[in-house]
């Protein structure tokens, strides 16, 4: 077989084209997917990567040869596959994307009925085994059909239903699609919104002429920040390539950490839906817990990662879930993550706070709970580091292990977790109203981790 199963990860497929991800791999996935997941009709789409159309063609050939009908929505964002799967009541969906990876990468994300994720625990390992060594299923007696379908208008109308359009003010907003898939969707949304959109890197271009669309990288933030400052915008928004994450900037061009956005959006939902449950991850917690409790909600902690968050949200029937990595999940969006809903909710809240700018709305929370942001350290033995740090800090603090190691003290806490895919330890530190202590403890822990 001229493809490599090394591209299979915990939640999706991702690898370099054509060495790890290629049309032979896509074809084999198409052949096995309907058999493993009892799928008779699936939706397929791709982001703006140059290898996307070829991979989709090979995938579609495999699906139809197995008797599966295909709804082809073409170039799209990942969340449009989630939406189409649930909205059209299909048996599954496959998105061809490598999210924020460099341009030489591509991959796939999979969902089953109701847009439930297919991950390592729910069928991805079985798909990997069949693709690697299984004998291809026989051709179906009747080949599946392919139907091209434009779901954009239905998707956009659903996204806009999350805000009260009558409360939105004519704000000026910088929108940076990063030459990813968000641009065409923003053009459709613009017709319905009162905002003046200042467009940056707006045209989809899989050659990524302005760098990989990943606003988590500090070097990638300046284009948005500069446009906000120069245009006098009220806010800025930037997306990754498949726009399942969005990142906010205030009117001064300052990047807003995803952690504070979780509390901000939780408040937005609880103001309209008192008593609901909010899911959050254990890396940084105090700000979210306080806001949820103060607004009459119920905070529920979950292990990080989209499959875990979605599972917990379904189990708890939570209205909203958020991770500090800028993934935001919504019950009425099939418990899936969206990069288009959050910025609209933020601007709805900004429209309602008379005279207040976004920096004012966020600054108070940032001062109350200063945080380090996630800091990665390469280590030889992640388990040894975790054990050593726990032995030193655990006896004096409260230890929890929802995801990695969390140790909490009266006025500071930290979370340390290892990567699933590389020899890396990820550190997050936060304090109660003490920036200096946060910096001191961050430096202290990093020294010990990197010994």
Coordinates of C-alpha atoms in Angstrom, one line a residue:
X1 CA 0.0 0.0 0.0
X2 CA 1.4 3.4 -1.0
X3 CA 0.3 5.2 2.1
X4 CA 1.3 5.2 5.7
X5 CA -0.9 4.7 8.8
X6 CA 1.4 6.8 10.9
X7 CA -1.0 9.7 10.1
X8 CA -3.7 8.2 12.5
X9 CA -3.8 10.1 15.7
X10 CA -6.0 10.1 18.8
X11 CA -8.8 12.1 17.3
X12 CA -8.1 12.4 13.5
X13 CA -5.7 11.7 10.7
X14 CA -3.0 14.2 10.0
X15 CA 0.3 13.9 8.1
X16 CA 2.6 15.1 5.3
X17 CA 1.3 14.8 1.7
X18 CA 2.0 12.5 -0.1
X19 CA 4.3 10.5 2.2
X20 CA 1.8 10.0 5.0
X21 CA -1.5 11.2 3.6
X22 CA -2.3 10.5 -0.1
X23 CA -5.1 9.5 -2.4
X24 CA -4.5 5.8 -1.9
X25 CA -5.1 6.3 1.9
X26 CA -8.2 8.4 1.2
X27 CA -9.6 5.7 -1.2
X28 CA -9.1 2.9 1.3
X29 CA -10.8 5.0 4.1
X30 CA -13.7 5.5 1.7
X31 CA -13.9 1.8 1.1
X32 CA -13.9 0.8 4.8
X33 CA -15.9 3.7 6.4
X34 CA -19.4 2.6 5.3
X35 CA -18.7 -1.0 6.4
X36 CA -17.3 -0.1 9.9
X37 CA -19.8 2.7 10.7
X38 CA -22.9 1.3 8.8
X39 CA -23.1 4.5 6.8
X40 CA -25.4 4.7 3.8
X41 CA -25.1 8.5 3.3
X42 CA -22.3 10.8 4.4
X43 CA -21.3 14.4 3.8
X44 CA -17.8 15.2 2.6
X45 CA -15.9 18.5 2.3
X46 CA -12.4 20.0 2.3
X47 CA -10.6 23.1 3.5
X48 CA -8.4 25.3 1.3
X49 CA -5.3 23.1 1.2
X50 CA -4.2 22.4 -2.4
X51 CA -4.3 18.6 -1.9
X52 CA -7.9 18.7 -0.7
X53 CA -9.8 18.3 -3.9
X54 CA -7.7 15.3 -5.0
X55 CA -8.1 13.6 -1.6
X56 CA -11.8 14.2 -1.7
X57 CA -12.1 12.7 -5.2
X58 CA -10.3 9.5 -4.1
X59 CA -12.3 9.3 -0.8
X60 CA -15.6 9.8 -2.7
X61 CA -14.6 7.0 -5.1
X62 CA -14.1 4.6 -2.2
X63 CA -17.3 5.6 -0.5
X64 CA -19.5 5.2 -3.7
X65 CA -17.8 1.9 -4.6
X66 CA -19.0 0.6 -1.2
X67 CA -22.6 1.7 -2.0
X68 CA -22.5 4.8 0.1
X69 CA -24.2 8.0 -1.2
X70 CA -22.1 11.2 -0.8
X71 CA -23.3 14.7 -0.2
X72 CA -20.5 16.9 -1.5
X73 CA -20.4 20.4 0.1
X74 CA -17.0 21.3 -1.4
X75 CA -14.7 23.8 0.2
X76 CA -15.9 24.5 3.8
X77 CA -14.9 24.7 7.4
X78 CA -14.9 21.7 9.7
X79 CA -18.0 22.8 11.6
X80 CA -20.0 22.9 8.4
X81 CA -19.4 19.1 8.2
X82 CA -20.7 18.8 11.8
X83 CA -23.7 21.0 10.9
X84 CA -24.5 19.2 7.7
X85 CA -24.3 15.7 9.3
X86 CA -26.8 16.7 12.0
X87 CA -29.0 19.1 10.0
X88 CA -29.5 16.7 7.1
X89 CA -29.8 13.7 9.4
X90 CA -26.9 11.8 7.7
X91 CA -25.0 8.7 8.8
X92 CA -21.7 10.5 9.1
X93 CA -19.3 13.1 7.8
X94 CA -15.7 13.4 6.7
X95 CA -13.8 16.6 6.7
X96 CA -10.5 16.8 4.8
X97 CA -8.3 19.2 6.8
X98 CA -5.1 19.5 8.7
X99 CA -6.4 22.4 10.7
X100 CA -3.5 24.7 11.7
X101 CA -0.6 22.5 10.5
X102 CA 1.8 23.7 7.8
X103 CA 0.8 23.7 4.2
X104 CA 2.5 20.4 3.3
X105 CA 0.1 18.6 5.7
X106 CA -3.5 17.3 5.2
X107 CA -5.7 14.9 7.0
X108 CA -9.3 14.0 8.0
X109 CA -11.8 14.3 10.8
X110 CA -14.7 11.9 11.2
X111 CA -18.1 12.0 12.7
X112 CA -21.0 9.6 12.9
X113 CA -24.8 10.2 13.2
X114 CA -25.7 13.4 15.1
X115 CA -22.1 14.6 14.5
X116 CA -20.8 12.4 17.3
X117 CA -17.0 12.3 17.0
X118 CA -15.1 9.2 15.9
X119 CA -11.9 9.0 17.8
X120 CA -9.5 6.4 19.1
X121 CA -12.0 5.1 21.6
X122 CA -15.0 5.1 19.2
X123 CA -13.8 3.4 16.0
X124 CA -10.7 5.2 14.7
X125 CA -8.4 2.4 15.8
X126 CA -10.6 -0.1 14.0
X127 CA -10.5 2.0 10.8
X128 CA -6.7 2.3 11.2
X129 CA -6.4 -1.5 11.4
X130 CA -8.6 -2.1 8.4
X131 CA -6.8 0.5 6.3
X132 CA -3.4 -0.8 7.2
X133 CA -4.0 -4.5 6.4
X134 CA -7.6 -5.3 5.6
X135 CA -8.7 -6.8 2.3
X136 CA -10.7 -4.2 0.5
X137 CA -14.5 -4.7 0.6
X138 CA -16.1 -6.0 -2.6
X139 CA -17.7 -3.5 -5.0
X140 CA -21.3 -2.9 -4.1
X141 CA -24.0 -4.2 -6.5
X142 CA -25.3 -0.6 -6.8
X143 CA -22.8 2.2 -6.5
X144 CA -23.6 5.2 -4.4
X145 CA -24.6 8.5 -5.8
X146 CA -22.9 11.9 -5.4
X147 CA -24.9 15.0 -4.9
X148 CA -23.3 18.5 -4.7
X149 CA -25.1 20.6 -2.1
X150 CA -24.6 24.2 -1.0
X151 CA -25.3 24.3 2.7
X152 CA -23.9 27.8 3.3
X153 CA -27.1 29.8 3.7
X154 CA -28.7 27.2 6.1
X155 CA -25.5 27.1 8.1
X156 CA -25.1 30.9 8.3
X157 CA -28.7 31.3 9.4
X158 CA -28.2 28.8 12.2
X159 CA -25.0 30.5 13.4
X160 CA -26.8 33.9 13.5
X161 CA -29.6 32.4 15.6
X162 CA -27.2 32.4 18.6
X163 CA -27.4 36.2 18.9
X164 CA -30.2 38.8 19.2
X165 CA -29.7 40.6 15.9
X166 CA -31.7 43.6 17.1
X167 CA -29.1 44.2 19.9
X168 CA -26.1 44.3 17.7
X169 CA -24.5 47.7 17.1
X170 CA -22.6 48.9 14.0
X171 CA -19.2 48.0 15.4
X172 CA -16.0 48.0 13.3
X173 CA -14.4 44.6 13.4
X174 CA -11.1 43.4 11.9
X175 CA -11.6 39.8 10.5
X176 CA -8.5 37.8 9.6
X177 CA -9.3 34.6 7.8
X178 CA -5.5 33.8 7.4
X179 CA -6.2 32.9 3.8
X180 CA -8.2 30.0 5.1
X181 CA -11.8 28.8 4.6
X182 CA -13.4 31.5 6.7
X183 CA -13.4 34.3 4.1
X184 CA -16.3 33.2 1.9
X185 CA -18.5 32.5 5.0
X186 CA -17.8 35.9 6.3
X187 CA -18.8 37.4 3.0
X188 CA -22.2 35.7 3.4
X189 CA -22.6 36.6 7.0
X190 CA -21.8 40.2 6.2
X191 CA -25.1 40.7 4.4
X192 CA -27.0 40.1 7.7
X193 CA -24.8 41.9 10.2
X194 CA -24.6 45.6 11.0
X195 CA -20.8 45.4 11.4
X196 CA -18.2 47.1 9.2
X197 CA -15.7 44.3 8.5
X198 CA -12.1 45.2 7.9
X199 CA -10.8 42.1 6.0
X200 CA -7.2 40.8 6.4
X201 CA -5.8 37.9 4.4
X202 CA -9.3 37.3 3.3
X203 CA -9.0 35.2 0.1
X204 CA -8.6 31.5 0.5
X205 CA -5.2 30.3 -0.7
X206 CA -3.8 26.9 0.1
X207 CA -0.3 28.1 -0.5
X208 CA -0.6 30.1 2.7
X209 CA 1.2 33.2 1.3
X210 CA 1.1 34.9 4.7
X211 CA 2.1 31.9 6.8
X212 CA 0.2 29.0 8.4
X213 CA -3.2 30.2 9.7
X214 CA -2.6 29.6 13.4
X215 CA -3.2 32.6 15.6
X216 CA -1.9 30.7 18.7
X217 CA 1.6 31.4 17.4
X218 CA 2.6 34.9 18.7
X219 CA 4.3 35.8 15.4
X220 CA 0.9 35.3 13.6
X221 CA -1.0 37.8 15.7
X222 CA 0.6 41.1 14.6
X223 CA -1.3 41.3 11.3
X224 CA -4.6 41.3 13.1
X225 CA -3.3 43.6 15.9
X226 CA -1.9 46.1 13.5
X227 CA -5.1 46.2 11.5
X228 CA -7.1 46.8 14.7
X229 CA -4.9 49.7 15.7
X230 CA -4.7 51.3 12.3
X231 CA -8.4 51.1 11.5
X232 CA -9.6 52.1 15.0
X233 CA -11.7 48.9 15.2
X234 CA -13.7 47.9 18.2
X235 CA -12.3 44.4 18.1
X236 CA -10.4 41.9 16.0
X237 CA -11.0 38.2 15.2
X238 CA -8.6 35.7 13.6
X239 CA -9.3 32.1 12.6
X240 CA -7.3 29.0 11.9
X241 CA -7.5 27.3 8.5
X242 CA -10.6 25.3 9.0
X243 CA -12.1 28.0 11.3
X244 CA -13.2 25.7 14.1
X245 CA -11.3 28.1 16.4
X246 CA -11.4 31.9 16.6
X247 CA -9.2 34.2 18.6
X248 CA -10.2 37.6 19.8
X249 CA -8.3 40.9 20.0
X250 CA -9.4 44.0 21.9
X251 CA -9.6 47.5 20.5
X252 CA -5.9 48.1 21.4
X253 CA -4.9 45.1 19.4
X254 CA -4.1 43.0 22.5
X255 CA -4.6 39.2 22.1
X256 CA -7.2 37.8 24.5
X257 CA -6.2 34.4 26.0
X258 CA -8.7 31.7 25.3
X259 CA -9.0 31.0 29.1
X260 CA -10.8 34.4 29.7
X261 CA -13.1 33.8 26.7
X262 CA -14.5 30.7 28.3
X263 CA -15.7 32.7 31.3
X264 CA -16.9 35.5 29.1
X265 CA -19.0 33.2 26.9
X266 CA -20.3 31.2 29.9
X267 CA -21.7 34.5 31.3
X268 CA -23.3 35.2 27.9
X269 CA -25.2 31.9 28.0
X270 CA -26.1 32.0 31.7
X271 CA -27.6 35.5 31.4
X272 CA -30.1 34.0 29.0
X273 CA -30.3 30.5 30.5
X274 CA -30.0 30.5 34.3
X275 CA -29.1 27.3 36.1
X276 CA -27.5 25.6 33.1
X277 CA -24.3 23.5 33.2
X278 CA -21.0 24.8 31.8
X279 CA -18.1 22.4 30.9
X280 CA -14.5 23.6 31.2
X281 CA -11.1 22.0 31.1
X282 CA -8.7 21.6 34.1
X283 CA -5.7 23.5 32.8
X284 CA -6.9 26.9 34.1
X285 CA -10.1 26.9 36.2
X286 CA -10.6 29.6 38.9
X287 CA -11.9 32.4 36.6
X288 CA -14.4 30.1 34.9
X289 CA -15.6 28.6 38.2
X290 CA -16.2 32.0 39.8
X291 CA -18.1 33.4 36.8
X292 CA -20.3 30.4 36.3
X293 CA -21.2 30.2 40.0
X294 CA -21.8 34.0 40.3
X295 CA -24.2 33.8 37.3
X296 CA -26.2 30.9 38.6
X297 CA -24.7 28.2 36.6
X298 CA -23.2 24.8 37.4
X299 CA -19.4 24.4 36.6
X300 CA -18.5 20.8 35.5
X301 CA -14.9 19.9 34.8
X302 CA -13.8 17.6 32.0
X303 CA -10.6 16.2 30.6
X304 CA -9.1 18.3 27.8
X305 CA -9.7 17.3 24.1
X306 CA -12.7 17.6 21.9
X307 CA -13.9 14.0 22.2
X308 CA -13.8 14.2 26.0
X309 CA -15.5 17.6 26.1
X310 CA -18.3 16.5 23.7
X311 CA -18.9 13.3 25.6
X312 CA -19.1 15.2 28.9
X313 CA -21.4 17.8 27.4
X314 CA -23.8 15.1 26.2
X315 CA -23.7 13.3 29.5
X316 CA -24.5 16.5 31.4
X317 CA -26.7 18.2 28.8
X318 CA -24.5 21.3 29.2
X319 CA -25.4 24.4 27.2
X320 CA -21.8 25.4 26.6
X321 CA -18.3 24.1 27.0
X322 CA -15.0 25.8 26.5
X323 CA -11.3 25.0 26.5
X324 CA -8.4 27.5 26.9
X325 CA -7.1 26.3 23.5
X326 CA -10.0 28.4 22.0
X327 CA -12.3 25.5 21.2
X328 CA -15.9 26.4 22.2
X329 CA -18.7 23.9 22.2
X330 CA -22.5 24.4 22.0
X331 CA -25.4 22.2 22.9
X332 CA -27.6 23.5 20.0
X333 CA -24.7 22.9 17.6
X334 CA -24.8 19.1 18.2
X335 CA -22.5 19.6 21.2
X336 CA -19.8 20.5 18.6
X337 CA -17.2 23.2 18.5
X338 CA -17.6 26.3 16.4
X339 CA -15.3 29.2 15.5
X340 CA -18.1 31.3 14.1
X341 CA -20.5 31.4 17.1
X342 CA -18.1 32.8 19.8
X343 CA -17.1 36.1 18.2
X344 CA -20.8 36.9 17.5
X345 CA -21.6 36.3 21.2
X346 CA -18.7 38.5 22.3
X347 CA -19.8 41.4 20.0
X348 CA -23.4 41.0 21.3
X349 CA -22.2 41.5 24.8
X350 CA -20.0 44.4 23.7
X351 CA -23.0 46.0 22.0
X352 CA -25.0 45.8 25.3
X353 CA -22.3 47.3 27.6
X354 CA -22.9 51.0 27.1
X355 CA -19.6 52.9 26.6
X356 CA -17.4 50.0 27.6
X357 CA -14.6 48.8 25.4
X358 CA -13.6 45.1 25.0
X359 CA -10.4 45.7 26.9
X360 CA -12.4 47.0 29.9
X361 CA -14.7 44.0 29.9
X362 CA -11.7 41.6 29.8
X363 CA -9.1 43.5 31.9
X364 CA -10.9 43.0 35.3
X365 CA -10.9 39.2 34.9
X366 CA -7.3 39.1 33.7
X367 CA -6.2 41.1 36.7
X368 CA -8.2 38.9 39.1
X369 CA -6.7 35.7 37.7
X370 CA -3.4 36.3 35.9
X371 CA -2.2 33.2 34.0
X372 CA 0.9 32.0 32.3
X373 CA -0.7 30.7 29.2
X374 CA 0.3 27.2 28.1
X375 CA 4.1 26.7 28.0
X376 CA 5.7 23.7 26.4
X377 CA 8.9 22.0 27.5
X378 CA 10.6 19.2 25.7
X379 CA 11.7 16.5 28.2
X380 CA 13.3 13.0 27.9
X381 CA 10.8 11.3 30.3
X382 CA 7.5 13.0 30.8
X383 CA 6.3 10.5 33.4
X384 CA 9.5 11.0 35.5
X385 CA 9.0 14.8 35.4
X386 CA 5.3 14.5 36.5
X387 CA 6.3 12.2 39.4
X388 CA 9.1 14.5 40.5
X389 CA 7.0 17.6 40.5
X390 CA 4.1 15.9 42.3
X391 CA 6.5 14.6 45.0
X392 CA 7.7 18.1 45.7
X393 CA 4.5 20.1 45.4
X394 CA 1.7 17.6 46.1
X395 CA 2.1 17.2 49.9
X396 CA 1.6 21.0 50.5
X397 CA -1.4 21.4 48.1
X398 CA -4.6 19.8 46.9
X399 CA -3.9 17.3 44.1
X400 CA -6.3 16.3 41.4
X401 CA -5.8 14.2 38.2
X402 CA -8.7 15.0 35.9
X403 CA -6.1 15.6 33.2
X404 CA -2.4 15.3 34.0
X405 CA -1.4 16.8 37.4
X406 CA -3.2 19.7 39.0
X407 CA -2.0 21.1 42.4
X408 CA -3.9 23.9 44.1
X409 CA -2.8 26.2 46.9
X410 CA -4.6 29.1 48.6
X411 CA -3.5 31.8 46.2
X412 CA -2.0 29.9 43.2
X413 CA -2.4 26.6 41.3
X414 CA -0.8 24.8 38.3
X415 CA -1.6 22.1 35.9
X416 CA 1.1 19.9 34.2
X417 CA 0.2 17.5 31.5
X418 CA 2.1 15.5 28.9
X419 CA 1.4 15.5 25.2
X420 CA -0.1 12.4 23.6
X421 CA 2.0 12.7 20.5
X422 CA 5.4 14.1 21.4
X423 CA 7.9 14.2 24.4
X424 CA 6.5 17.5 25.7
X425 CA 5.2 18.7 29.0
X426 CA 2.6 21.5 29.0
X427 CA 2.5 23.9 32.0
X428 CA -0.3 26.3 33.0
X429 CA -0.1 28.5 36.2
X430 CA -2.6 31.0 37.6
X431 CA -2.9 33.1 40.8
X432 CA -5.4 35.1 42.6
X433 CA -4.8 38.8 41.8
X434 CA -1.0 38.4 42.0
X435 CA 0.9 38.8 38.7
X436 CA 4.3 38.8 40.3
X437 CA 3.5 35.5 42.1
X438 CA 2.3 34.0 38.8
X439 CA 5.5 34.9 37.1
X440 CA 7.6 33.7 40.1
X441 CA 5.9 30.3 40.2
X442 CA 6.0 29.9 36.5
X443 CA 9.8 30.5 36.3
X444 CA 10.3 28.2 39.4
X445 CA 8.3 25.3 37.8
X446 CA 10.0 25.7 34.4
X447 CA 13.4 25.4 36.0
X448 CA 12.5 22.2 37.8
X449 CA 10.7 20.7 34.7
X450 CA 13.8 21.4 32.5
X451 CA 16.4 20.2 35.0

